[in-house]
Amino acid sequence: MRAEQGARGAPARPARKAERGVRVALIGWGTIGSGVIQLLRGNGEALAGRLGASVELARVVDIDLERRREVRVPKSLLTNDARAVLADPEIDVVIELMGGLEPARTFVLEAIRSGKSVVTANKALLAHHGREIFAAAEAAGVGFGFEASVGGGIPIIRTLREALGGDRHRAIFGIVNGTSNYILSAMAAEGRGFDDVLADAQRTGLAEANPTYDVDGIDAAHKLALLVQLAFGVHLPLDAIHTEGIRHVDAEDMAYARELGYAIKLLAIAKRHDEGIEARVHPTMIPLEDPLASVQGAFNAVCLLSEALGRSMYYGQGAGMMPTATAVVGDVLDCARDLRGRGGPRLPPLGFPVASLARARVRPIGDVVSEYYLRIQAADRPGVLGRISGLLGGAGISIASVVQRGRKSGGTVPVVFRTHETRERDLRRALARVEALPTVQGKPVAIRIEESPI
Ligand code: HSE
């Protein structure tokens, strides 16, 4: 245990750590872990030059040490005993890349409590248990890096915590899930359906065998919860984020969107209003000329609207072995600098004390106002369009435009509406009535339009 107290009441670090290289243990040797090992080796000299000491990979922990990987590691470093590594006083920094909530939470807390710095890419863990973990890191006075948890290699955490720490932000939004952006991009470019593109992406390894977190918006919601803490300084429980995925996005809606001058993207959106925070993840139509509309494939982009800076955008590889490994190794370097006493005063993980995080006041999704694209499959008969418009108008929904093309006497045709700004609650009520009409087939499709998400 540490004998002295450092600045801010944190325990001082033992002097001996300044005399040797910084020793790192990796827990969870998957694809990103292999990237981290490659970078620590390949850039070892440069890292040592920047740090004035070597960064040494001392242990690699995984439950499966037999699987073939992209890199080889000497047997002497390998173990499946995480607890022994966490208890080893010779380890300075623990990199947690195992994912999931448990035992990751327990291991991270154990590492922190035994005075080790921790670096993680685990957004699910931080979205669920961030307050507990950040508070533990603050109390122990250890370094804690989580740059890789949002936006892969894009340095958005540091940007919010440090570079833009002097500004106030009104909105943060963007494309933070590469898998769903890849699928939507392929659907838009090739006119294919969701299931077809997903199956291909799974075959080529671009999507996971179980794609739920990515395509149902859960991963994006985890990332948004973290971004909201950093941008607005409030704690946003996950269940306060209205979350919809991309499974119901149809090739037909993609085609209409393009015709109307829009792209459909899975956006994570948070806005700060006087009466509370609005936070949501859902497929969104954005103008084709918006820079976010050109974010293709597995790329990510995060946009901010800040009071002093105005609009800014951060773009890059949001996932993948080396981009994510870059963020991890950047955090390791920061922790190592800190351990060597060259990092200046240590920042708490969020850039401010976690105790100052108030619970967010949340604007209920029913009160959220947006323009909408609606596609309703309706009988091609006189009076049907008037009846639907009447139900929408009766609910206070103002129609900006209607498109109905083609004729199918005795059959149904798609009718596409664009609404003016509408309260979600009013829209849902009106759509339930529209759906109940005998002349309407199936469920109406509703996609929010954000002319400019800020
Ligand atoms: N599964 C994530 C994505 C990458 O598809 O963006 C890790 O955050």
Coordinates of C-alpha atoms and ligand atoms in Angstrom, one line a residue:
M1 CA 0.0 0.0 0.0
R2 CA 1.0 3.6 -0.5
A3 CA 2.4 5.4 2.4
E4 CA 2.0 9.0 1.5
Q5 CA -0.9 11.1 0.2
G6 CA -0.5 13.0 -3.1
A7 CA -2.4 15.9 -4.5
R8 CA -6.2 15.8 -4.1
G9 CA -5.8 13.3 -1.3
A10 CA -4.8 10.5 -3.7
P11 CA -2.2 8.1 -2.5
A12 CA 1.3 8.9 -3.9
R13 CA 2.9 6.4 -6.2
P14 CA 5.9 4.4 -5.1
A15 CA 9.2 5.9 -6.3
R16 CA 10.4 2.6 -7.6
K17 CA 8.1 2.8 -10.5
A18 CA 10.0 5.7 -11.9
E19 CA 13.1 3.6 -12.0
R20 CA 12.1 0.9 -14.4
G21 CA 9.9 0.4 -17.4
V22 CA 6.1 0.4 -17.1
R23 CA 4.7 -3.1 -16.9
V24 CA 1.4 -3.8 -18.6
A25 CA -1.0 -6.7 -18.4
L26 CA -3.6 -7.4 -21.0
I27 CA -6.8 -9.2 -19.9
G28 CA -8.8 -10.5 -22.9
W29 CA -6.7 -11.5 -25.9
G30 CA -9.0 -11.1 -28.9
T31 CA -8.6 -9.1 -32.1
I32 CA -8.1 -5.7 -30.4
G33 CA -5.7 -7.3 -27.9
S34 CA -3.6 -8.6 -30.8
G35 CA -3.6 -5.1 -32.2
V36 CA -2.4 -3.7 -28.9
I37 CA 0.4 -6.3 -28.7
Q38 CA 1.5 -5.4 -32.3
L39 CA 1.5 -1.7 -31.5
L40 CA 3.4 -2.1 -28.2
R41 CA 6.0 -4.1 -30.1
G42 CA 6.1 -2.2 -33.3
N43 CA 6.1 1.2 -31.8
G44 CA 8.1 0.2 -28.7
E45 CA 11.0 2.4 -29.4
A46 CA 8.9 5.4 -30.2
L47 CA 6.9 4.9 -27.0
A48 CA 10.0 4.5 -25.0
G49 CA 11.4 7.7 -26.6
R50 CA 8.2 9.7 -25.7
L51 CA 8.1 8.2 -22.2
G52 CA 11.8 8.0 -21.3
A53 CA 11.2 4.4 -20.3
S54 CA 10.0 1.2 -21.9
V55 CA 6.4 0.0 -21.9
E56 CA 6.7 -3.7 -21.3
L57 CA 4.0 -6.3 -22.0
A58 CA 4.4 -8.4 -18.9
R59 CA 1.3 -10.7 -18.9
V60 CA -1.4 -11.7 -21.3
V61 CA -4.5 -13.3 -19.7
D62 CA -7.3 -15.2 -21.5
I63 CA -9.4 -18.2 -20.8
D64 CA -8.5 -19.6 -24.2
L65 CA -4.8 -19.6 -24.8
E66 CA -4.8 -22.2 -27.5
R67 CA -6.7 -20.4 -30.2
R68 CA -4.7 -19.1 -33.2
R69 CA -4.2 -15.4 -33.2
E70 CA -2.7 -12.7 -35.4
V71 CA 0.4 -12.4 -33.1
R72 CA 2.5 -14.8 -31.1
V73 CA 3.2 -14.3 -27.4
P74 CA 5.9 -16.1 -25.4
K75 CA 4.4 -18.9 -23.3
S76 CA 6.0 -17.4 -20.2
L77 CA 3.7 -14.3 -20.4
L78 CA 0.5 -16.3 -20.9
T79 CA -1.9 -17.2 -18.1
N80 CA -5.5 -17.8 -17.5
D81 CA -5.3 -16.7 -13.9
A82 CA -6.5 -13.1 -14.0
R83 CA -6.7 -12.9 -10.2
A84 CA -3.0 -13.6 -9.8
V85 CA -2.1 -10.9 -12.3
L86 CA -4.4 -8.4 -10.5
A87 CA -2.6 -9.2 -7.3
D88 CA 0.9 -8.9 -8.8
P89 CA 2.5 -5.7 -7.4
E90 CA 4.9 -5.7 -10.4
I91 CA 2.0 -4.9 -12.8
D92 CA 1.4 -1.1 -13.2
V93 CA -1.3 -0.9 -15.9
V94 CA -4.1 -3.4 -16.6
I95 CA -5.7 -3.3 -20.1
E96 CA -9.2 -4.8 -19.9
L97 CA -10.4 -6.0 -23.3
M98 CA -12.5 -9.0 -22.3
G99 CA -15.8 -7.2 -22.8
G100 CA -19.1 -7.9 -21.0
L101 CA -20.2 -6.8 -17.6
E102 CA -18.9 -9.6 -15.3
P103 CA -16.2 -10.6 -14.5
A104 CA -14.9 -7.4 -16.2
R105 CA -16.4 -5.1 -13.6
T106 CA -14.9 -7.1 -10.7
F107 CA -11.5 -7.3 -12.4
V108 CA -11.4 -3.6 -13.2
L109 CA -12.4 -2.7 -9.6
E110 CA -9.8 -5.1 -8.2
A111 CA -7.1 -3.6 -10.4
I112 CA -8.1 0.0 -9.3
R113 CA -8.2 -0.9 -5.7
S114 CA -4.8 -2.5 -5.8
G115 CA -3.4 0.8 -7.2
K116 CA -3.0 -0.1 -10.9
S117 CA -4.0 2.1 -13.7
V118 CA -6.7 0.7 -16.0
V119 CA -7.4 1.1 -19.7
T120 CA -10.6 -0.3 -21.2
A121 CA -12.5 -0.3 -24.4
N122 CA -15.6 -1.7 -22.7
K123 CA -18.5 0.7 -23.3
A124 CA -21.2 -1.7 -22.0
L125 CA -19.3 -1.9 -18.7
L126 CA -19.0 1.9 -18.4
A127 CA -22.5 2.6 -19.5
H128 CA -23.8 0.3 -16.8
H129 CA -21.2 0.7 -14.0
G130 CA -19.3 3.8 -15.0
R131 CA -20.2 5.8 -11.9
E132 CA -18.9 3.1 -9.6
I133 CA -15.8 2.5 -11.6
F134 CA -14.9 6.2 -12.2
A135 CA -15.5 6.9 -8.5
A136 CA -13.2 4.0 -7.5
A137 CA -10.5 5.3 -9.9
E138 CA -10.8 8.8 -8.5
A139 CA -10.6 7.5 -4.9
A140 CA -7.6 5.4 -5.6
G141 CA -5.9 8.2 -7.5
V142 CA -5.1 5.8 -10.4
G143 CA -5.1 6.5 -14.1
F144 CA -8.2 5.4 -16.0
G145 CA -8.4 5.5 -19.8
F146 CA -11.4 4.6 -21.9
E147 CA -10.8 6.4 -25.2
A148 CA -11.3 3.2 -27.2
S149 CA -14.9 2.8 -25.8
V150 CA -16.4 5.3 -28.2
G151 CA -15.6 5.9 -31.8
G152 CA -12.7 3.3 -32.0
G153 CA -9.7 5.4 -33.0
I154 CA -11.4 8.8 -33.0
P155 CA -10.2 10.7 -29.9
I156 CA -13.6 12.0 -28.9
I157 CA -13.3 11.3 -25.1
R158 CA -10.2 13.4 -24.8
T159 CA -11.6 16.1 -27.0
L160 CA -14.6 16.4 -24.7
R161 CA -12.7 16.0 -21.5
E162 CA -9.7 18.2 -22.3
A163 CA -9.7 20.2 -25.5
L164 CA -13.3 21.4 -25.2
G165 CA -13.5 21.4 -21.4
G166 CA -13.9 25.2 -21.4
D167 CA -17.0 25.2 -23.6
R168 CA -20.7 24.2 -23.0
H169 CA -22.3 21.8 -25.4
R170 CA -25.9 22.0 -26.6
A171 CA -26.0 18.8 -28.7
I172 CA -23.9 15.8 -29.4
F173 CA -24.9 13.4 -32.1
G174 CA -23.5 11.1 -34.8
I175 CA -22.8 7.7 -36.2
V176 CA -21.2 5.6 -33.5
N177 CA -21.9 2.1 -34.6
G178 CA -19.8 0.9 -37.6
T179 CA -21.6 -2.3 -38.2
S180 CA -25.0 -0.7 -38.6
N181 CA -23.5 2.1 -40.7
Y182 CA -21.9 -0.5 -42.9
I183 CA -25.2 -2.3 -43.4
L184 CA -27.2 0.9 -44.1
S185 CA -24.5 2.1 -46.5
A186 CA -24.6 -1.2 -48.5
M187 CA -28.4 -1.1 -48.5
A188 CA -28.4 2.4 -49.9
A189 CA -25.6 1.7 -52.5
E190 CA -26.9 -1.6 -53.7
G191 CA -30.7 -1.4 -53.2
R192 CA -30.5 -4.6 -51.1
G193 CA -32.6 -5.6 -48.1
F194 CA -31.4 -5.6 -44.5
D195 CA -31.4 -9.4 -44.0
D196 CA -29.5 -10.0 -47.2
V197 CA -26.7 -7.4 -46.4
L198 CA -26.5 -8.6 -42.8
A199 CA -26.1 -12.2 -43.9
D200 CA -23.2 -11.2 -46.2
A201 CA -21.6 -9.0 -43.5
Q202 CA -21.7 -12.0 -41.1
R203 CA -20.1 -14.3 -43.7
T204 CA -17.2 -11.9 -44.2
G205 CA -16.8 -11.2 -40.5
L206 CA -17.9 -7.6 -40.7
A207 CA -20.9 -8.3 -38.4
E208 CA -20.9 -10.6 -35.4
A209 CA -22.7 -13.9 -35.4
N210 CA -25.0 -12.4 -32.8
P211 CA -25.5 -8.9 -34.2
T212 CA -28.1 -7.7 -31.7
Y213 CA -26.0 -5.1 -29.9
D214 CA -25.0 -3.5 -33.2
V215 CA -28.2 -3.6 -35.2
D216 CA -30.6 -3.0 -32.4
G217 CA -29.0 0.2 -31.3
I218 CA -27.8 -1.0 -27.9
D219 CA -24.1 -0.5 -28.6
A220 CA -24.8 3.1 -29.9
A221 CA -26.9 3.7 -26.7
H222 CA -24.0 2.6 -24.5
K223 CA -21.7 5.1 -26.3
L224 CA -24.3 7.9 -26.2
A225 CA -24.6 7.4 -22.4
L226 CA -20.9 8.0 -22.1
L227 CA -20.8 11.0 -24.4
V228 CA -23.7 12.6 -22.5
Q229 CA -21.7 12.3 -19.2
L230 CA -18.7 14.0 -20.8
A231 CA -20.6 16.6 -22.8
F232 CA -23.3 17.6 -20.4
G233 CA -21.9 16.5 -17.1
V234 CA -25.0 14.5 -16.1
H235 CA -25.6 10.8 -15.5
L236 CA -28.0 9.4 -18.1
P237 CA -29.4 5.9 -17.2
L238 CA -29.5 3.6 -20.2
D239 CA -33.2 3.1 -19.9
A240 CA -33.7 6.9 -20.4
I241 CA -32.3 6.6 -24.0
H242 CA -35.0 5.8 -26.5
T243 CA -33.4 3.1 -28.6
E244 CA -34.5 1.7 -32.0
G245 CA -32.3 -0.3 -34.3
I246 CA -32.1 -0.7 -38.1
R247 CA -33.9 -4.1 -38.6
H248 CA -37.1 -2.5 -39.8
V249 CA -35.3 -0.2 -42.3
D250 CA -36.6 -1.3 -45.7
A251 CA -34.9 -1.0 -49.1
E252 CA -38.1 0.8 -50.3
D253 CA -37.6 3.5 -47.7
M254 CA -34.0 3.9 -48.6
A255 CA -35.0 4.5 -52.2
Y256 CA -37.7 7.1 -51.3
A257 CA -35.3 8.8 -48.9
R258 CA -32.7 9.3 -51.7
E259 CA -35.4 10.5 -54.0
L260 CA -36.5 13.1 -51.4
G261 CA -32.8 14.1 -50.9
Y262 CA -32.0 12.2 -47.7
A263 CA -29.8 9.4 -46.4
I264 CA -31.0 7.1 -43.7
K265 CA -28.4 6.7 -40.9
L266 CA -28.5 5.2 -37.4
L267 CA -27.9 8.3 -35.3
A268 CA -27.3 8.6 -31.6
I269 CA -28.6 12.0 -30.7
A270 CA -28.5 14.0 -27.4
K271 CA -29.7 17.6 -27.0
R272 CA -29.7 19.8 -23.9
H273 CA -32.9 21.8 -23.4
D274 CA -33.7 24.0 -20.4
E275 CA -36.1 21.4 -19.1
G276 CA -33.9 18.4 -19.6
I277 CA -31.9 16.1 -21.9
E278 CA -33.3 14.5 -24.9
A279 CA -31.4 11.3 -25.8
R280 CA -32.3 8.8 -28.5
V281 CA -30.9 6.3 -31.0
H282 CA -32.8 5.5 -34.1
P283 CA -32.7 5.4 -37.9
T284 CA -32.8 9.0 -39.0
M285 CA -33.3 10.7 -42.4
I286 CA -30.6 13.4 -42.9
P287 CA -30.1 15.7 -45.9
L288 CA -27.7 14.1 -48.5
E289 CA -25.6 17.3 -48.2
D290 CA -25.1 17.0 -44.5
P291 CA -21.5 15.8 -43.8
L292 CA -22.9 12.9 -41.8
A293 CA -24.6 11.5 -44.9
S294 CA -21.3 10.9 -46.5
V295 CA -20.0 8.8 -43.6
Q296 CA -19.9 5.4 -45.3
G297 CA -19.1 1.8 -44.3
A298 CA -17.7 1.1 -40.9
F299 CA -16.6 4.7 -40.3
N300 CA -17.9 6.7 -37.4
A301 CA -18.5 10.5 -37.0
V302 CA -19.4 12.5 -33.9
C303 CA -20.8 16.0 -34.2
L304 CA -21.0 18.6 -31.5
L305 CA -22.8 21.9 -31.2
S306 CA -21.0 23.9 -28.7
E307 CA -21.8 27.5 -27.5
A308 CA -18.4 29.0 -28.2
L309 CA -17.0 26.6 -30.8
G310 CA -20.2 26.2 -32.9
R311 CA -20.4 22.9 -34.9
S312 CA -17.5 20.6 -35.0
M313 CA -17.2 17.0 -36.3
Y314 CA -14.8 14.2 -35.5
Y315 CA -14.5 11.5 -38.1
G316 CA -12.5 8.3 -38.5
Q317 CA -12.3 4.5 -38.1
G318 CA -14.9 3.7 -35.5
A319 CA -13.9 0.0 -35.0
G320 CA -11.4 -2.6 -36.0
M321 CA -8.2 -4.0 -34.7
M322 CA -5.6 -1.3 -35.3
P323 CA -7.8 1.8 -35.0
T324 CA -9.1 0.6 -31.6
A325 CA -5.7 -0.5 -30.5
T326 CA -4.3 3.0 -31.2
A327 CA -6.8 4.4 -28.7
V328 CA -5.9 1.8 -26.1
V329 CA -2.1 2.3 -26.5
G330 CA -2.6 6.1 -26.3
D331 CA -4.3 5.6 -23.0
V332 CA -1.5 3.2 -21.8
L333 CA 1.0 5.9 -22.7
D334 CA -1.0 8.5 -20.7
C335 CA -1.1 6.2 -17.7
A336 CA 2.6 5.4 -18.1
R337 CA 3.5 9.1 -18.3
D338 CA 1.5 9.7 -15.2
L339 CA 3.2 6.8 -13.3
R340 CA 6.5 8.3 -14.4
G341 CA 5.5 11.6 -13.0
R342 CA 5.6 13.3 -16.4
G343 CA 1.9 13.6 -17.1
G344 CA 1.2 16.8 -15.1
P345 CA -1.7 16.7 -12.6
R346 CA -3.9 13.7 -13.0
L347 CA -7.3 14.3 -14.4
P348 CA -10.2 12.3 -13.0
P349 CA -11.6 9.8 -15.7
L350 CA -14.4 12.2 -16.7
G351 CA -12.3 15.4 -16.4
F352 CA -14.4 16.4 -13.3
P353 CA -15.2 14.6 -10.0
V354 CA -17.8 11.9 -10.6
A355 CA -19.6 13.1 -7.5
S356 CA -20.7 16.2 -9.4
L357 CA -22.6 14.1 -11.9
A358 CA -26.3 14.8 -11.2
R359 CA -28.9 12.5 -12.6
A360 CA -30.1 13.9 -16.0
R361 CA -33.5 15.4 -16.2
V362 CA -34.8 13.6 -19.3
R363 CA -37.3 14.8 -21.8
P364 CA -39.7 11.9 -22.4
I365 CA -39.7 10.5 -25.9
G366 CA -43.4 11.4 -26.3
D367 CA -42.5 15.1 -26.0
V368 CA -39.7 14.9 -28.5
V369 CA -40.5 17.0 -31.6
S370 CA -39.4 16.0 -35.1
E371 CA -40.4 16.1 -38.7
Y372 CA -41.3 12.6 -40.0
Y373 CA -41.3 10.6 -43.2
L374 CA -44.3 8.3 -43.2
R375 CA -44.9 5.4 -45.6
I376 CA -48.4 3.9 -45.5
Q377 CA -49.5 1.1 -47.7
A378 CA -53.1 2.0 -48.7
A379 CA -55.8 0.9 -51.0
D380 CA -55.8 2.7 -54.3
R381 CA -59.4 4.0 -54.1
P382 CA -60.9 7.5 -54.1
G383 CA -61.2 9.0 -50.6
V384 CA -58.5 6.8 -49.0
L385 CA -55.8 9.5 -49.0
G386 CA -58.3 12.1 -47.7
R387 CA -59.2 9.8 -44.8
I388 CA -55.6 9.3 -43.8
S389 CA -54.8 13.0 -44.1
G390 CA -57.9 13.7 -42.1
L391 CA -56.7 11.4 -39.2
L392 CA -53.2 13.0 -39.3
G393 CA -54.7 16.5 -39.4
G394 CA -57.1 15.7 -36.6
A395 CA -54.2 14.8 -34.4
G396 CA -52.6 18.2 -35.1
I397 CA -50.1 16.8 -37.6
S398 CA -49.3 19.2 -40.4
I399 CA -48.4 17.5 -43.7
A400 CA -45.6 19.1 -45.7
S401 CA -45.9 16.9 -48.8
V402 CA -47.5 13.7 -50.1
V403 CA -46.2 11.4 -52.9
Q404 CA -48.2 8.6 -54.4
R405 CA -47.0 7.1 -57.5
G406 CA -48.3 4.3 -59.7
R407 CA -51.8 2.8 -59.8
K408 CA -53.0 -0.5 -58.6
S409 CA -56.7 -0.7 -59.0
G410 CA -58.1 -3.0 -56.4
G411 CA -54.7 -3.3 -54.8
T412 CA -52.5 -1.2 -52.5
V413 CA -49.9 1.5 -53.2
P414 CA -47.3 3.2 -51.0
V415 CA -48.3 6.7 -49.9
V416 CA -45.4 8.7 -48.6
F417 CA -46.0 11.7 -46.4
R418 CA -43.6 14.2 -45.0
T419 CA -44.8 16.0 -41.9
H420 CA -43.9 19.3 -40.4
E421 CA -42.6 19.3 -36.8
T422 CA -44.7 16.9 -34.8
R423 CA -44.8 15.7 -31.2
E424 CA -43.9 12.0 -31.1
R425 CA -46.9 11.3 -28.8
D426 CA -49.4 12.9 -31.3
L427 CA -47.8 11.0 -34.2
R428 CA -48.0 7.6 -32.5
R429 CA -51.7 8.2 -31.6
A430 CA -52.5 9.2 -35.2
L431 CA -50.6 6.3 -36.7
A432 CA -52.5 3.8 -34.5
R433 CA -55.8 5.2 -35.9
V434 CA -54.4 5.1 -39.5
E435 CA -53.2 1.5 -39.0
A436 CA -56.7 0.5 -37.9
L437 CA -58.3 1.7 -41.2
P438 CA -59.6 -1.3 -43.3
T439 CA -58.0 0.5 -46.3
V440 CA -54.5 0.4 -44.8
Q441 CA -52.3 -2.6 -45.1
G442 CA -49.6 -3.5 -42.5
K443 CA -47.9 -1.1 -40.1
P444 CA -47.2 2.4 -41.2
V445 CA -43.4 3.2 -41.4
A446 CA -42.3 6.3 -39.5
I447 CA -38.7 7.6 -39.8
R448 CA -37.7 10.8 -38.0
I449 CA -36.1 13.5 -40.2
E450 CA -33.5 15.8 -38.8
E451 CA -32.9 18.6 -41.3
S452 CA -29.9 19.5 -39.3
P453 CA -29.6 17.4 -36.2
I454 CA -28.6 20.6 -34.4
Ligands
HSE1 N1 -19.3 -3.2 -32.6 C1 -18.9 -1.8 -32.7 C2 -19.4 -1.2 -34.1 C3 -17.4 -1.6 -32.7 O1 -19.8 -1.9 -34.9 O2 -19.2 0.0 -34.2 C4 -16.9 -1.5 -31.3 O3 -17.4 -0.3 -30.7

